[in-house]
CSV table of C-alpha atoms in Angstrom, one decimal:
chain,number,residue,atom,x,y,z
A,1447,UNK,CA,264.1,182.6,58.7
A,1448,UNK,CA,263.2,179.0,59.7
A,1449,UNK,CA,259.6,178.5,60.6
A,1450,UNK,CA,258.1,175.7,62.7
A,1451,UNK,CA,256.8,172.8,60.5
A,1452,UNK,CA,254.4,170.0,61.2
A,1453,UNK,CA,256.0,167.0,63.0
A,1454,UNK,CA,257.5,164.3,60.8
A,1455,UNK,CA,255.7,161.0,60.7
A,1456,UNK,CA,256.5,158.9,63.8
A,1457,UNK,CA,258.0,161.7,65.8
A,1458,UNK,CA,256.3,162.1,69.2
A,1459,UNK,CA,255.6,165.7,70.1
A,1460,UNK,CA,255.3,167.6,73.4
A,1461,UNK,CA,252.1,168.5,75.2
A,1462,UNK,CA,253.6,171.8,76.3
A,1463,UNK,CA,255.6,174.6,74.8
A,1464,UNK,CA,258.8,175.8,76.5
A,1465,UNK,CA,257.7,179.4,76.1
A,1466,UNK,CA,254.5,178.8,78.2
A,1467,UNK,CA,255.7,176.5,80.9
A,1468,UNK,CA,253.9,176.1,84.2
A,1469,UNK,CA,254.9,174.7,87.6
A,1470,UNK,CA,255.7,173.1,89.8
A,1471,UNK,CA,259.0,174.9,89.8
A,1472,UNK,CA,261.9,174.6,89.6
A,1473,UNK,CA,261.8,172.2,86.7
A,1474,UNK,CA,264.4,169.4,86.5
A,1475,UNK,CA,266.8,169.4,83.5
A,1476,UNK,CA,268.9,166.2,83.2
A,1477,UNK,CA,272.4,167.3,82.5
A,1478,UNK,CA,274.1,165.4,79.7
A,1479,UNK,CA,270.9,163.4,79.4
A,1480,UNK,CA,271.2,162.4,83.1
A,1481,UNK,CA,274.8,161.5,83.5
A,1482,UNK,CA,274.2,159.7,86.8
A,1483,UNK,CA,271.3,157.7,85.4
A,1484,UNK,CA,273.0,156.2,82.4
A,1485,UNK,CA,275.9,156.8,80.0
A,1486,UNK,CA,276.0,160.5,79.3
A,1487,UNK,CA,274.3,161.8,76.2
A,1488,UNK,CA,272.7,158.5,75.2
A,1489,UNK,CA,269.2,157.3,74.6
A,1490,UNK,CA,269.6,155.1,77.7
A,1491,UNK,CA,270.1,158.1,79.9
A,1492,UNK,CA,267.3,160.0,78.2
A,1493,UNK,CA,264.9,157.1,78.9
A,1494,UNK,CA,266.0,157.0,82.6
A,1495,UNK,CA,265.5,160.7,82.9
A,1496,UNK,CA,262.0,160.4,81.5
A,1497,UNK,CA,261.3,157.5,83.9
A,1498,UNK,CA,262.3,159.5,87.0
A,1499,UNK,CA,260.2,162.6,86.1
A,1500,UNK,CA,262.7,165.0,84.5
A,1501,UNK,CA,261.1,167.8,82.5
A,1502,UNK,CA,263.9,168.2,80.0
A,1503,UNK,CA,267.2,166.5,79.0
A,1504,UNK,CA,270.2,168.4,78.0
A,1505,UNK,CA,272.7,167.3,75.4
A,1506,UNK,CA,275.7,168.8,73.6
A,1507,UNK,CA,276.2,169.4,69.9
A,1508,UNK,CA,279.6,169.1,68.1
A,1509,UNK,CA,280.7,168.4,64.5
A,1510,UNK,CA,282.5,165.2,63.5
A,1511,UNK,CA,285.3,165.2,60.8
A,1512,UNK,CA,282.7,164.4,58.2
A,1513,UNK,CA,280.4,167.2,59.3
A,1514,UNK,CA,277.9,165.1,61.2
A,1515,UNK,CA,276.1,166.8,64.1
A,1516,UNK,CA,276.9,164.6,67.1
A,1517,UNK,CA,276.0,164.7,70.8
A,1518,UNK,CA,279.3,164.8,72.7
A,1519,UNK,CA,280.3,167.1,75.5
A,1520,UNK,CA,284.1,167.2,75.4
A,1521,UNK,CA,286.1,168.4,72.5
A,1522,UNK,CA,288.1,165.2,72.6
A,1523,UNK,CA,287.4,161.6,73.6
A,1524,UNK,CA,290.0,161.3,76.4
A,1525,UNK,CA,287.7,161.4,79.4
A,1526,UNK,CA,285.0,159.1,78.0
A,1527,UNK,CA,287.0,156.7,75.8
A,1528,UNK,CA,290.7,157.2,76.7
A,1529,UNK,CA,291.3,158.5,73.1
A,1530,UNK,CA,293.1,161.9,72.9
A,1531,UNK,CA,291.8,162.7,69.4
A,1532,UNK,CA,289.4,165.6,68.9
A,1533,UNK,CA,285.8,164.8,67.9
A,1534,UNK,CA,286.4,167.1,64.9
A,1535,UNK,CA,289.1,164.8,63.7
A,1536,UNK,CA,287.1,161.6,63.7
A,1537,UNK,CA,284.3,160.5,61.2
A,1538,UNK,CA,280.9,159.5,62.3
A,1539,UNK,CA,281.3,155.8,61.6
A,1540,UNK,CA,284.5,155.6,63.7
A,1541,UNK,CA,282.9,157.6,66.5
A,1542,UNK,CA,280.1,155.0,66.6
A,1543,UNK,CA,282.6,152.2,66.7
A,1544,UNK,CA,284.3,153.8,69.7
A,1545,UNK,CA,281.0,154.9,71.4
A,1546,UNK,CA,278.2,152.6,70.4
A,1547,UNK,CA,275.6,154.8,72.3
A,1548,UNK,CA,276.5,157.9,70.3
A,1549,UNK,CA,273.6,160.0,69.2
A,1550,UNK,CA,273.5,162.3,66.2
A,1551,UNK,CA,271.4,165.4,66.5
A,1552,UNK,CA,268.5,163.9,64.6
A,1553,UNK,CA,268.6,160.8,66.8
A,1554,UNK,CA,268.7,162.9,70.0
A,1555,UNK,CA,265.7,164.9,68.9
A,1556,UNK,CA,263.7,161.6,68.4
A,1557,UNK,CA,265.0,159.8,71.5
A,1558,UNK,CA,264.3,162.8,73.8
A,1559,UNK,CA,260.5,162.9,72.9
A,1560,UNK,CA,258.3,163.7,74.6
A,1561,UNK,CA,260.6,165.5,77.0
A,1562,UNK,CA,262.0,169.0,76.4
A,1563,UNK,CA,265.4,169.0,74.8
A,1564,UNK,CA,268.2,171.5,75.7
A,1565,UNK,CA,270.8,171.7,73.0
A,1566,UNK,CA,274.1,173.0,74.3
A,1567,UNK,CA,275.8,174.1,71.1
A,1568,UNK,CA,279.6,173.8,71.7
A,1569,UNK,CA,280.3,175.3,68.3
A,1570,UNK,CA,281.3,179.0,68.0
A,1571,UNK,CA,280.6,179.6,64.3
A,1572,UNK,CA,277.1,181.0,63.5
A,1573,UNK,CA,277.0,179.1,60.2
A,1574,UNK,CA,276.1,175.9,62.0
A,1575,UNK,CA,272.9,177.4,63.6
A,1576,UNK,CA,270.7,177.1,60.5
A,1577,UNK,CA,271.5,173.4,60.2
A,1578,UNK,CA,270.7,172.7,63.8
A,1579,UNK,CA,267.4,174.7,63.7
A,1580,UNK,CA,266.4,173.2,60.4
A,1581,UNK,CA,266.8,169.7,61.9
A,1582,UNK,CA,264.7,170.8,64.9
A,1583,UNK,CA,262.0,172.3,62.7
A,1584,UNK,CA,261.8,169.3,60.3
A,1585,UNK,CA,261.3,167.0,63.3
A,1586,UNK,CA,258.4,169.2,64.5
A,1587,UNK,CA,260.3,169.8,67.7
A,1588,UNK,CA,260.6,173.6,67.8
A,1589,UNK,CA,258.2,174.0,70.7
A,1590,UNK,CA,260.1,171.5,73.0
A,1591,UNK,CA,263.7,172.5,72.1
A,1592,UNK,CA,265.7,175.1,74.0
A,1593,UNK,CA,268.7,176.3,72.1
A,1594,UNK,CA,271.7,177.0,74.3
A,1595,UNK,CA,274.4,179.2,72.9
A,1596,UNK,CA,277.6,180.5,74.4
A,1597,UNK,CA,278.0,184.1,73.3
A,1598,UNK,CA,276.0,187.2,72.9
A,1599,UNK,CA,276.8,187.2,69.1
A,1600,UNK,CA,275.3,183.7,68.8
A,1601,UNK,CA,272.1,184.8,70.6
A,1602,UNK,CA,271.6,187.4,67.9
A,1603,UNK,CA,272.5,185.0,65.1
A,1604,UNK,CA,270.1,182.3,66.4
A,1605,UNK,CA,267.3,184.8,66.7
A,1606,UNK,CA,267.9,186.1,63.2
A,1607,UNK,CA,267.5,182.5,61.9
A,1608,UNK,CA,264.4,181.6,63.9
A,1609,UNK,CA,261.8,183.7,65.7
A,1610,UNK,CA,260.1,180.6,67.1
A,1611,UNK,CA,263.0,178.9,68.9
A,1612,UNK,CA,263.5,179.5,72.6
A,1613,UNK,CA,267.1,180.5,73.4
A,1614,UNK,CA,269.1,180.0,76.5
A,1615,UNK,CA,272.1,182.3,77.1
A,1616,UNK,CA,275.0,180.2,78.3
A,1617,UNK,CA,277.3,183.2,78.4
A,1618,UNK,CA,280.2,183.6,80.9
A,1619,UNK,CA,279.2,186.9,82.5
A,1620,UNK,CA,276.4,186.4,85.0
A,1621,UNK,CA,275.5,190.1,84.8
A,1622,UNK,CA,275.0,190.1,81.0
A,1623,UNK,CA,271.3,189.1,81.2
A,1624,UNK,CA,270.2,192.5,80.1
A,1625,UNK,CA,272.2,192.3,76.9
A,1626,UNK,CA,271.1,188.7,76.4
A,1627,UNK,CA,267.5,189.6,76.6
A,1628,UNK,CA,267.9,192.6,74.2
A,1629,UNK,CA,269.5,190.2,71.7
A,1630,UNK,CA,266.6,187.7,71.8
A,1631,UNK,CA,267.3,185.3,74.7
A,1632,UNK,CA,264.4,183.8,76.6
A,1633,UNK,CA,266.3,182.0,79.3
A,1634,UNK,CA,269.5,182.8,81.2
A,1635,UNK,CA,271.9,180.3,82.9
A,1636,UNK,CA,273.6,181.0,86.2
A,1637,UNK,CA,276.3,178.8,87.7
A,1638,UNK,CA,275.5,177.7,91.2
A,1639,UNK,CA,278.3,179.8,92.7
A,1640,UNK,CA,277.0,183.0,90.9
A,1641,UNK,CA,273.3,182.5,91.4
A,1642,UNK,CA,271.7,185.0,93.8
A,1643,UNK,CA,268.2,186.1,94.6
A,1644,UNK,CA,269.0,189.6,93.3
A,1645,UNK,CA,270.3,188.4,89.9
A,1646,UNK,CA,267.4,185.9,89.4
A,1647,UNK,CA,264.9,188.6,90.3
A,1648,UNK,CA,266.5,191.1,88.0
A,1649,UNK,CA,266.6,188.6,85.1
A,1650,UNK,CA,263.0,187.7,85.8
A,1651,UNK,CA,261.9,191.3,85.8
A,1652,UNK,CA,263.1,191.5,82.2
A,1653,UNK,CA,260.9,188.5,81.3
A,1654,UNK,CA,263.8,186.0,81.3
A,1655,UNK,CA,263.4,182.5,82.7
A,1656,UNK,CA,266.3,181.3,84.8
A,1657,UNK,CA,268.2,178.0,85.2
A,1658,UNK,CA,270.9,177.2,87.7
A,1659,UNK,CA,273.6,174.9,86.6
A,1660,UNK,CA,274.9,173.0,89.7
A,1661,UNK,CA,278.5,172.3,90.5
A,1662,UNK,CA,281.6,174.0,89.3
A,1663,UNK,CA,282.3,174.7,85.6
A,1664,UNK,CA,284.9,171.8,85.4
A,1665,UNK,CA,285.0,168.0,85.6
A,1666,UNK,CA,287.2,168.0,88.7
A,1667,UNK,CA,286.2,170.2,91.6
A,1668,UNK,CA,288.6,172.8,93.0
A,1669,UNK,CA,288.4,174.3,96.5
A,1670,UNK,CA,285.5,176.6,96.9
A,1671,UNK,CA,281.7,176.7,96.7
A,1672,UNK,CA,280.1,174.6,95.5
A,1673,UNK,CA,282.5,171.7,96.4
A,1674,UNK,CA,281.4,169.5,93.5
A,1675,UNK,CA,282.3,169.2,89.8
A,1676,UNK,CA,279.7,170.2,87.1
A,1677,UNK,CA,276.4,168.5,87.4
A,1678,UNK,CA,276.9,167.2,91.0
A,1679,UNK,CA,275.3,168.5,94.2
A,1680,UNK,CA,274.3,167.4,97.7
A,1681,UNK,CA,271.2,167.8,99.8
A,1682,UNK,CA,272.5,171.0,101.4
A,1683,UNK,CA,273.2,172.5,98.0
A,1684,UNK,CA,269.8,171.5,96.7
A,1685,UNK,CA,268.2,173.3,99.6
A,1686,UNK,CA,270.2,176.4,98.9
A,1687,UNK,CA,269.4,176.4,95.2
A,1688,UNK,CA,265.7,175.9,95.9
A,1689,UNK,CA,265.8,179.0,98.2
A,1690,UNK,CA,266.8,181.1,95.2
A,1691,UNK,CA,263.7,180.3,93.3
A,1692,UNK,CA,264.9,179.6,89.8
A,1693,UNK,CA,262.6,178.3,87.0
A,1694,UNK,CA,264.8,175.3,86.4
A,1695,UNK,CA,267.8,173.4,87.8
A,1696,UNK,CA,270.3,171.4,85.6
A,1697,UNK,CA,271.9,168.5,87.3
A,1698,UNK,CA,273.2,165.0,86.6
A,1699,UNK,CA,270.6,163.2,88.7
A,1700,UNK,CA,267.2,165.0,88.5
A,1701,UNK,CA,265.9,162.8,91.4
A,1702,UNK,CA,267.8,164.9,93.8
A,1703,UNK,CA,265.8,168.0,92.8
A,1704,UNK,CA,262.5,166.3,92.4
A,1705,UNK,CA,262.6,164.6,95.8
A,1706,UNK,CA,263.6,167.8,97.6
A,1707,UNK,CA,261.0,169.8,95.7
A,1708,UNK,CA,258.3,167.4,96.8
A,1709,UNK,CA,259.4,167.7,100.4
A,1710,UNK,CA,259.3,171.5,100.1
A,1711,UNK,CA,255.8,171.5,98.6
A,1712,UNK,CA,254.5,169.2,101.4
A,1713,UNK,CA,256.1,171.3,104.2
A,1714,UNK,CA,254.6,174.5,102.8
A,1715,UNK,CA,251.1,173.0,102.3
């Protein structure tokens, strides 16, 4: 079991704990660090997200060929670098040569401070979880990190490793929040198309915090609602998401949420 440790020298720490967040809600999570603010999953995007008022930045965790924990969304480099090779086939030094802004997990933890940090673990094997959580604990970042895992089994595995870490269920079934809570999740993600007042209320009644991921679960939108790819949304969509009352919203440009939230607060005051 990994316990929280004092922050390492030079690491800035949060003034809040994810488990005891307070309004105004919903909180803004910058998807891929703020993919419309700077190159995705880079320190530049993190800095811009902080500058515009995001509460948290989200980044993705994969393994390189030489077993480094790196922050990349896709399994390969085709979309972001025109290279069809898998991240898992390329060593860290070559990845850095291709993507100069690449962050390792340790670098992402440091660069994200003092914001919250959502780690979307793209790896399916539970053996990687102790490494990730140890890195978080050594950096003194346990209270500001939200660990996102993609199966019910991984929720249970993460909770077995750490009682202190906050866990976000990134599971495919929008009605599995009861199982997720029973296994140790603190937060539950709903895709925009699946988010309803009833589901959010039911999850909240169990003590779960909720986050809506805007857009479709793909990089190129298909016909249907919402009409945008992952991370993207328009003003009408923001209004609809706000009406559902989630605790947080994840999107590529947090300014869209923050400006709409301000208008809503003013109109209701």
